[in-house]
mmCIF file of C-alpha atoms and ligand atoms in Angstrom:
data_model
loop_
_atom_site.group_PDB
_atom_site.id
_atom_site.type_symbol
_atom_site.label_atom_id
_atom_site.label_comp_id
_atom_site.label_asym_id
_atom_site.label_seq_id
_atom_site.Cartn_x
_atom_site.Cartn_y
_atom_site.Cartn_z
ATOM 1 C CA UNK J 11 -6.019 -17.322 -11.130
ATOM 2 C CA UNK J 12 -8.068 -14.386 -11.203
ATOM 3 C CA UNK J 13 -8.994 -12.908 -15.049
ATOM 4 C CA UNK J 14 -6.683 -10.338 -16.598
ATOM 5 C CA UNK J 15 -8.546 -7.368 -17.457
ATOM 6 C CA UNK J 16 -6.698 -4.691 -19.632
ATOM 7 C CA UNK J 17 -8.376 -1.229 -19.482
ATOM 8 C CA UNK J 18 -9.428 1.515 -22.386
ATOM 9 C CA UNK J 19 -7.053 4.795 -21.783
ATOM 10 C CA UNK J 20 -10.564 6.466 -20.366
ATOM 11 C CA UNK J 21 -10.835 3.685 -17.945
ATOM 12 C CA UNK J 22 -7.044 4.075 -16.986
ATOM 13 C CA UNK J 23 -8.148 7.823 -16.435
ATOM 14 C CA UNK J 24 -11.585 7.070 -14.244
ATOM 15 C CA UNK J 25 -8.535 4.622 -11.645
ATOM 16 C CA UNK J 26 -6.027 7.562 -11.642
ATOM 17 C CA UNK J 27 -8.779 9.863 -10.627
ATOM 18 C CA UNK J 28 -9.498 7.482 -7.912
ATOM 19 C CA UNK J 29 -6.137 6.336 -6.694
ATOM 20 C CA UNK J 30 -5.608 10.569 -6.407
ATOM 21 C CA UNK J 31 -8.482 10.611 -4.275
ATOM 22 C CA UNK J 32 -7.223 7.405 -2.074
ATOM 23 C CA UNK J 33 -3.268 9.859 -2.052
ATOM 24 C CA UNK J 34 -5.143 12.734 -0.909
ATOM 25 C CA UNK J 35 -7.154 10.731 1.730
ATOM 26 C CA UNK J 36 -3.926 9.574 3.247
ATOM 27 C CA UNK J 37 -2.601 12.791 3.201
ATOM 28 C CA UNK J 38 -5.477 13.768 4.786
ATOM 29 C CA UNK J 39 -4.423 11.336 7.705
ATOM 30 C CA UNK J 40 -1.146 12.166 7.854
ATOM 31 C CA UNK J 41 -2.017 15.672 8.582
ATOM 32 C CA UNK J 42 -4.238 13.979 11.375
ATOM 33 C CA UNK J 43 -1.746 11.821 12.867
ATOM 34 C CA UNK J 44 -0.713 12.014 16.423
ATOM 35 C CA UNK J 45 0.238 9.645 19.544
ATOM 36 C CA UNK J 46 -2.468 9.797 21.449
ATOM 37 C CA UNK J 47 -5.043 9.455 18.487
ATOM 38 C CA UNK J 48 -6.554 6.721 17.638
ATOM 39 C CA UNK J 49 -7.156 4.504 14.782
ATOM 40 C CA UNK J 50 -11.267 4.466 14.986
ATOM 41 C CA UNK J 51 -10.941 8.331 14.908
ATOM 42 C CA UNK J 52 -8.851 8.520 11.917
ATOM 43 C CA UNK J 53 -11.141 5.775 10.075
ATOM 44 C CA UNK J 54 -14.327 7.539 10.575
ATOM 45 C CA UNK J 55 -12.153 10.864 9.901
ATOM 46 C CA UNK J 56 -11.516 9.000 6.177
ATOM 47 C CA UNK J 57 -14.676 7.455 5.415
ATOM 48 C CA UNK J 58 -16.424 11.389 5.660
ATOM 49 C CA UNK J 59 -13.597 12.871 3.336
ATOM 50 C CA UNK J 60 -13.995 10.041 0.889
ATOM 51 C CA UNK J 61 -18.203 10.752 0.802
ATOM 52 C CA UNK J 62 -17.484 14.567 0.674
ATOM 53 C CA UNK J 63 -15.588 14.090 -2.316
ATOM 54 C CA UNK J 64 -18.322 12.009 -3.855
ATOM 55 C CA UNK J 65 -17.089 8.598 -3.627
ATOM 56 C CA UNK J 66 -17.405 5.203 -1.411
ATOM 57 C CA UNK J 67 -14.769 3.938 0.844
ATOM 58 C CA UNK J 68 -13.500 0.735 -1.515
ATOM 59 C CA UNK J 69 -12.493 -1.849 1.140
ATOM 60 C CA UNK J 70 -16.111 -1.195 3.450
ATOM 61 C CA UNK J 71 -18.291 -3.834 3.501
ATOM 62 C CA UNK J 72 -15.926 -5.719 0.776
ATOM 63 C CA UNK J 73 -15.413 -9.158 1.825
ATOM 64 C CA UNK J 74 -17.037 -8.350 5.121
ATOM 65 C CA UNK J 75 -14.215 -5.772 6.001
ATOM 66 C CA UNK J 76 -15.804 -4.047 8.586
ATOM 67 C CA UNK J 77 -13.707 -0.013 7.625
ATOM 68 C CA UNK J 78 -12.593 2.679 5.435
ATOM 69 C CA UNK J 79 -8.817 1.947 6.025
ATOM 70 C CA UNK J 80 -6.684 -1.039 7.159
ATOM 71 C CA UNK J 81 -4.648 0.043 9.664
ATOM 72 C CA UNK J 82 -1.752 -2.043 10.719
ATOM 73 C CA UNK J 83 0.761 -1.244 13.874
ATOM 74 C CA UNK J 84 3.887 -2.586 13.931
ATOM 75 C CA UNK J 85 4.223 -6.387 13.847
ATOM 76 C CA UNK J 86 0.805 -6.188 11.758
ATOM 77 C CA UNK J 87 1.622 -6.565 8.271
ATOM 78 C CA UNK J 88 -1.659 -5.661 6.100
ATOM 79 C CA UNK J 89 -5.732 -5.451 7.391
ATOM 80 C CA UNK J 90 -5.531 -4.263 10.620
ATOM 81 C CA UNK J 91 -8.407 -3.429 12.098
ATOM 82 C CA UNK J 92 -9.082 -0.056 13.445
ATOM 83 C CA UNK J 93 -9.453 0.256 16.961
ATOM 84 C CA UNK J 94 -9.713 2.326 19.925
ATOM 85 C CA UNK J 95 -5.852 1.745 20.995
ATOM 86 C CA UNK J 96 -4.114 4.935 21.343
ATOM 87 C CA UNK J 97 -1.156 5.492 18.684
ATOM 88 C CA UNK J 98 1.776 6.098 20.710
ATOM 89 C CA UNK J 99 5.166 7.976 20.083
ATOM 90 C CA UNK J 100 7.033 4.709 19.235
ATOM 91 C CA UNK J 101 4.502 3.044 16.886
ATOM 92 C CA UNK J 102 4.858 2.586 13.118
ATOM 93 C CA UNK J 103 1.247 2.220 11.108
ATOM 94 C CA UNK J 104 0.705 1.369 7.987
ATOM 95 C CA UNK J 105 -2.690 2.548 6.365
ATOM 96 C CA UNK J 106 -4.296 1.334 3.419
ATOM 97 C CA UNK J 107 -6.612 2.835 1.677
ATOM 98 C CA UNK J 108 -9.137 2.195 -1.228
ATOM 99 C CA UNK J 109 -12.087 4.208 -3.015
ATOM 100 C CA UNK J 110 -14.984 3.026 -5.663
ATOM 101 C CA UNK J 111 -16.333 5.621 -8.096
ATOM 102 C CA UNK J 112 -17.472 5.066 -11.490
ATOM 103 C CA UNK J 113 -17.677 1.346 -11.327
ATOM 104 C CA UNK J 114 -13.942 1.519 -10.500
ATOM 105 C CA UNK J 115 -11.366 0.894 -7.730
ATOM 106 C CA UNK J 116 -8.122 2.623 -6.705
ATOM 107 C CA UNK J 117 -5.601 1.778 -4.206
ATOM 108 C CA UNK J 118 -2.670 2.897 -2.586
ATOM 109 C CA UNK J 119 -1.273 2.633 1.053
ATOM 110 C CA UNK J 120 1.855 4.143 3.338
ATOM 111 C CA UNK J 121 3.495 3.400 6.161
ATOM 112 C CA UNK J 122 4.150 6.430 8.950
ATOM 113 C CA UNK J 123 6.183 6.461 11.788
ATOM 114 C CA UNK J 124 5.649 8.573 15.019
ATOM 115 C CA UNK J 125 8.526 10.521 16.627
ATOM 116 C CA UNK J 126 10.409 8.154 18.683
ATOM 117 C CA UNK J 127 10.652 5.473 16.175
ATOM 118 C CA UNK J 128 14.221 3.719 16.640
ATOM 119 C CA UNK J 129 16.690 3.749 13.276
ATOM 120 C CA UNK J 130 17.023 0.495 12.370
ATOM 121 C CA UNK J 131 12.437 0.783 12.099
ATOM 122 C CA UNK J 132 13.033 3.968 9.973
ATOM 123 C CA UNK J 133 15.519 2.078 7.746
ATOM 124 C CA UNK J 134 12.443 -0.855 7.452
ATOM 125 C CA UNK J 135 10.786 2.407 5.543
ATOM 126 C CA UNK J 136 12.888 3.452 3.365
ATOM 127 C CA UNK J 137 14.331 -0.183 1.919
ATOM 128 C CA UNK J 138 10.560 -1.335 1.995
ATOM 129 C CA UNK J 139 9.480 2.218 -0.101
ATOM 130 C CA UNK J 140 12.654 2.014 -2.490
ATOM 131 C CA UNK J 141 11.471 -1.226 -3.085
ATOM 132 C CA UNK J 142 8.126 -0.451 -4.648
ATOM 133 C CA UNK J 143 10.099 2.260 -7.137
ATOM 134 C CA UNK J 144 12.675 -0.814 -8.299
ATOM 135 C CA UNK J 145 9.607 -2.706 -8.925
ATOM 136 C CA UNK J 146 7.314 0.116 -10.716
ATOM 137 C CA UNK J 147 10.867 0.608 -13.013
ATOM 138 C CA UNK J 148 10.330 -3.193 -14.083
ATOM 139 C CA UNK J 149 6.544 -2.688 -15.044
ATOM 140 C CA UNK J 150 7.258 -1.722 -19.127
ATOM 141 C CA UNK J 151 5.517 -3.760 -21.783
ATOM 142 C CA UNK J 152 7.685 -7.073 -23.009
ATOM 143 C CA UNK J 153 8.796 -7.491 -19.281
ATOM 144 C CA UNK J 154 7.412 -9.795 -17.239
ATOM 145 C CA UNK J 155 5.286 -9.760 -13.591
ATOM 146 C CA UNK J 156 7.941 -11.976 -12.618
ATOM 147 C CA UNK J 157 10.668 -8.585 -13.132
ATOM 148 C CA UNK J 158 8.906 -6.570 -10.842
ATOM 149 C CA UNK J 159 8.440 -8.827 -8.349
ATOM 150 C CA UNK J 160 12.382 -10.132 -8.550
ATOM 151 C CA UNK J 161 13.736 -6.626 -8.405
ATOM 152 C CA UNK J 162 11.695 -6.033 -4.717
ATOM 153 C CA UNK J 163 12.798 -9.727 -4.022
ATOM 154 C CA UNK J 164 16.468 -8.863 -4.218
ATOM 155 C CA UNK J 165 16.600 -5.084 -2.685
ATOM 156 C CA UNK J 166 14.788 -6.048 0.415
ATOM 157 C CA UNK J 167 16.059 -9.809 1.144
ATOM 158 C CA UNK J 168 19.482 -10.073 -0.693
ATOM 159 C CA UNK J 169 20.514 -6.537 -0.197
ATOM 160 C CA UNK J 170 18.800 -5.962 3.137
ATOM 161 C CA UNK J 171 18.316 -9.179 4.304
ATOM 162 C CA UNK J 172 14.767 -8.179 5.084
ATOM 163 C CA UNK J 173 12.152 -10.841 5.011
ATOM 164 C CA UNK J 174 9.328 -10.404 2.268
ATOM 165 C CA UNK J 175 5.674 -12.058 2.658
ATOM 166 C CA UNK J 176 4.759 -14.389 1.104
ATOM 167 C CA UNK J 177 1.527 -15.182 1.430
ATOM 168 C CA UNK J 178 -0.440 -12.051 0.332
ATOM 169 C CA UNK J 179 0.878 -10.236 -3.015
ATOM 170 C CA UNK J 180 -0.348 -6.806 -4.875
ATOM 171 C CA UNK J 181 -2.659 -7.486 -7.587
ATOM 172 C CA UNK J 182 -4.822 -6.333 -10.957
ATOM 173 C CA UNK J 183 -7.609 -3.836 -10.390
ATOM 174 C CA UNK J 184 -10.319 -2.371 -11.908
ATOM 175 C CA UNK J 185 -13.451 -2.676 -12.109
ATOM 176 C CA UNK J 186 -12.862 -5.338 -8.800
ATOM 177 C CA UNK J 187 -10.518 -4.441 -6.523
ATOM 178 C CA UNK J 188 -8.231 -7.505 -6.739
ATOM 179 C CA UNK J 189 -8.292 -8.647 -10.418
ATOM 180 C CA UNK J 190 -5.220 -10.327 -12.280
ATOM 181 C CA UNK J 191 -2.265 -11.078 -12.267
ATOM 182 C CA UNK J 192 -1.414 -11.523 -8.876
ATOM 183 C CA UNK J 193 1.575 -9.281 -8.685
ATOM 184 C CA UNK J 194 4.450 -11.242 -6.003
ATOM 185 C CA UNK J 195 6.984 -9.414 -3.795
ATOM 186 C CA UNK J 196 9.392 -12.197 -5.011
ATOM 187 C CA UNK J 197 10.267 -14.504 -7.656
ATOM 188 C CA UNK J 198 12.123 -15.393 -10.711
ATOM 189 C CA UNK J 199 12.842 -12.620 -13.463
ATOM 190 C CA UNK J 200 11.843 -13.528 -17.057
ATOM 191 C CA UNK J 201 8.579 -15.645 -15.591
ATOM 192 C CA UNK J 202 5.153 -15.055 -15.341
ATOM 193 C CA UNK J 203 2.430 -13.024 -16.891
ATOM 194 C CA UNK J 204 3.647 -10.827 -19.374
ATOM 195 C CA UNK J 205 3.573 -6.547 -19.209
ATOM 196 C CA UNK J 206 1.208 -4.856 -21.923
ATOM 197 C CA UNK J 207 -0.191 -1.545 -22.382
ATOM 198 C CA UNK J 208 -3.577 -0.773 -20.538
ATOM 199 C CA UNK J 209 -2.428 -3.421 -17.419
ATOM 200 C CA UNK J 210 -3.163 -1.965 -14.057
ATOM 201 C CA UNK J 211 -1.219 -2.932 -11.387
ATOM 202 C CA UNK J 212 -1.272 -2.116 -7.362
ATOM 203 C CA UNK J 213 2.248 -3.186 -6.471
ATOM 204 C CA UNK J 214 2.685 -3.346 -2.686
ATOM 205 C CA UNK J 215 5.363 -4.736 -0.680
ATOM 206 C CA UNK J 216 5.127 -6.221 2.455
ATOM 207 C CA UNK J 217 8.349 -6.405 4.149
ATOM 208 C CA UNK J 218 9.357 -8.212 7.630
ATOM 209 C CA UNK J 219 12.553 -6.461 9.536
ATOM 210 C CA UNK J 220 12.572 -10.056 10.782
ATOM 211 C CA UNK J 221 11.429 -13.327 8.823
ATOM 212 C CA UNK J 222 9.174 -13.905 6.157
ATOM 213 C CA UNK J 223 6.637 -16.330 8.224
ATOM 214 C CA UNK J 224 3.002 -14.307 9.192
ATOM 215 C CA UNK J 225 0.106 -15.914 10.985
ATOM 216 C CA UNK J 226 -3.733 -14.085 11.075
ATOM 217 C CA UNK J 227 -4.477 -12.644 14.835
ATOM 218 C CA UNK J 228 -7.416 -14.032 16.601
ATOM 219 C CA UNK J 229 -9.616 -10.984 15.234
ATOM 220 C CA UNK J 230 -9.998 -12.828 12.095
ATOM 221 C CA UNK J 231 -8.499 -10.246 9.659
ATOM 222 C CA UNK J 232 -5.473 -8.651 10.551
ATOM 223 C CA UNK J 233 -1.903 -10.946 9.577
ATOM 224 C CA UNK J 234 0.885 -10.480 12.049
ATOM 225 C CA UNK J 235 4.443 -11.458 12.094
ATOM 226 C CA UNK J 236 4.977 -14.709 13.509
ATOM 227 C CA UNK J 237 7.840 -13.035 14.938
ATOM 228 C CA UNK J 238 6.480 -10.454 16.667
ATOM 229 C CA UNK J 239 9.217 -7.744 14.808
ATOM 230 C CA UNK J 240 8.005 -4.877 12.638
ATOM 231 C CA UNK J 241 6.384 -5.070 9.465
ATOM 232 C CA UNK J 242 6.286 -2.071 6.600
ATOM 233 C CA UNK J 243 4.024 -1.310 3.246
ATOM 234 C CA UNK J 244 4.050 0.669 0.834
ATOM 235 C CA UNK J 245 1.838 0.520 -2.456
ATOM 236 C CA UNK J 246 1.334 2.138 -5.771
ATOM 237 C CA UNK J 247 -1.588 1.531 -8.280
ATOM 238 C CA UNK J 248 0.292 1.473 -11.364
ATOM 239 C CA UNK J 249 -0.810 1.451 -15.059
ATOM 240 C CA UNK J 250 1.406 0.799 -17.870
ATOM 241 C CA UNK J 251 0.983 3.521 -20.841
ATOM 242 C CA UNK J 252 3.131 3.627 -23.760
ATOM 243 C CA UNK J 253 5.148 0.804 -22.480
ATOM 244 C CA UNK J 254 6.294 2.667 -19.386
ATOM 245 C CA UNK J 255 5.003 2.485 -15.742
ATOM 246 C CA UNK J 256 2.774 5.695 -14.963
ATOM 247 C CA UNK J 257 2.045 5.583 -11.273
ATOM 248 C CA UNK J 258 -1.670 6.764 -10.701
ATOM 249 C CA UNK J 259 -1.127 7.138 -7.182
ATOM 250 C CA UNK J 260 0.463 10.000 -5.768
ATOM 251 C CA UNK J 261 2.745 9.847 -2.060
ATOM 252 C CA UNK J 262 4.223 13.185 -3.038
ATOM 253 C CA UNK J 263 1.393 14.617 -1.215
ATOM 254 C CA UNK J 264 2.002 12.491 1.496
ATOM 255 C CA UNK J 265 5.517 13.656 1.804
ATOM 256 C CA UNK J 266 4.109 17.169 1.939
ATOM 257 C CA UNK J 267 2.885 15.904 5.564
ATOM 258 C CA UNK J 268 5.549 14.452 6.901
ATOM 259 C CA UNK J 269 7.439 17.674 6.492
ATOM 260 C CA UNK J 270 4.162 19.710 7.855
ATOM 261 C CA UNK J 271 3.089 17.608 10.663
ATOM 262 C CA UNK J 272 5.909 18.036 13.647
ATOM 263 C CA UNK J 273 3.978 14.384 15.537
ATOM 264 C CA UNK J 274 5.063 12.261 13.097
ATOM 265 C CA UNK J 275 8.920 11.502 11.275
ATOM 266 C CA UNK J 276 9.972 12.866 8.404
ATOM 267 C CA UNK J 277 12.308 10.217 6.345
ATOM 268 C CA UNK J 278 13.060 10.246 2.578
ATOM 269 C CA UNK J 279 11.022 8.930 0.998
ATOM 270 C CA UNK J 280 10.950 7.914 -3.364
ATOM 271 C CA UNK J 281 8.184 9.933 -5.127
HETATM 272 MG MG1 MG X 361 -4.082 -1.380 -0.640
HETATM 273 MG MG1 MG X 362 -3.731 -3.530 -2.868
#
């Protein structure tokens, strides 16, 4: 298990700064986002806003990921690869998106649809994005990591009947991107590491509109549904101030676009 590091109130400040930067990039996208684009474009498109503003694309180069963003079509769940496929007018694509400035990470990701995206997809976005509010509502000092992740566990799969991955979870950050506690889409309320002031959080679902099981494609990174059905994330970088969740991440912005940007789908969204 990976160390628990619990940051200063500056060094809450220095992530927020960051995870704003990481909003605005994907807002950025969204404004760019069109069938017909494609994935490589939008990357390269990211990686030159993140240096303008100063700061390093986070996930480039970190474990050997070779981009700015992970982006993930349809039955890809998280680290998607960009490529040189076209998006097209039926696609849903989740991008993820990370910066490092002042020896610190932040981290946030969304999940856009193009036009023609069928409802039962578009209601895979909204359960999977309420879900990530439910759980930010459960992340106040006394509870537990174990309250967050329950409260996604039981809108998306025992509401929905959704199936949540298991196999990759959000996570600590700070000073390294993924730092402790590992932060689970499900289990058990009352159990696991307890909520204090100054813990920083990215909570990120990863929901299935089919089941749970994944496999990793043949490219070496990006994890599918075994499936082949639609997958949807959203997350949050999250740090917990005064005993209550303040979310340093910001998909208002984001929301701004899908109302702007006619080639992609407005839906409602939690901000
Ligand atoms: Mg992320
Ligand atoms: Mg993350």
């Amino acid at each position: 298990m990976a160390q628990v590091y619990h940051k200063t109130s500056d060094e809450i400040e220095l992530i927020r700064q960051n995870c704003m930067l990481v909003s605005k990039t994907l807002a950025y996208v969204g404004s760019l986002l069109r069938p017909g684009i494609t994935g490589a474009i939008i990357d390269q498109k990211a990686e030159e806003f993140i240096r303008d503003h100063g700061a390093l694309p986070g996930f480039k180069n970190l474990y050997g990921f070779p981009a700015t963003l992970c982006i993930s079509l349809n039955d890809a769940v998280v680290h998607g690869i960009p490529s040189d496929r076209e998006f097209t007018d039926t696609d849903i694509v989740s991008i993820d998106c990370g910066v490092y400035d002042n020896e610190f990470f932040g981290d946030a990701a969304f999940t856009f649809a193009f036009p023609e995206v069928n409802d039962d997809v578009m209601d895979l976005l909204s359960v999977t994005n309420a879900s990530l509010y439910l759980g930010i509502e459960q992340a106040v000092s006394g509870n537990r990591i174990g309250d967050v992740s329950s409260a996604i566990q039981q809108h998306c799969e025992r509401v929905h009947g959704y199936g949540i991955v298991r196999e990759l979870v959000g996570h600590g950050l700070g000073r390294n991107l993924h730092e402790g506690p590992e932060v689970p889409n499900f289990g058990s309320r009352g159990r696991g590491h307890k909520i204090l002031d100054g813990l920083v959080i990215a909570i990120e679902p990863m929901v299935n509109q089919g089941r749970r099981q994944v496999k990793q494609s043949t490219d070496g990174w990006t994890i599918v549904t075994r499936d082949g059905k639609p997958s949807a994330h959203f997350e949050h970088t999250i740090a917990v101030i005064e005993g209550k969740p303040d979310i340093l991440s910001d998909h208002s912005i984001i929301e701004t676009e899908l109302k702007n940007n006619e080639e992609i789908k407005n839906f409602s969204i939690k901000s």
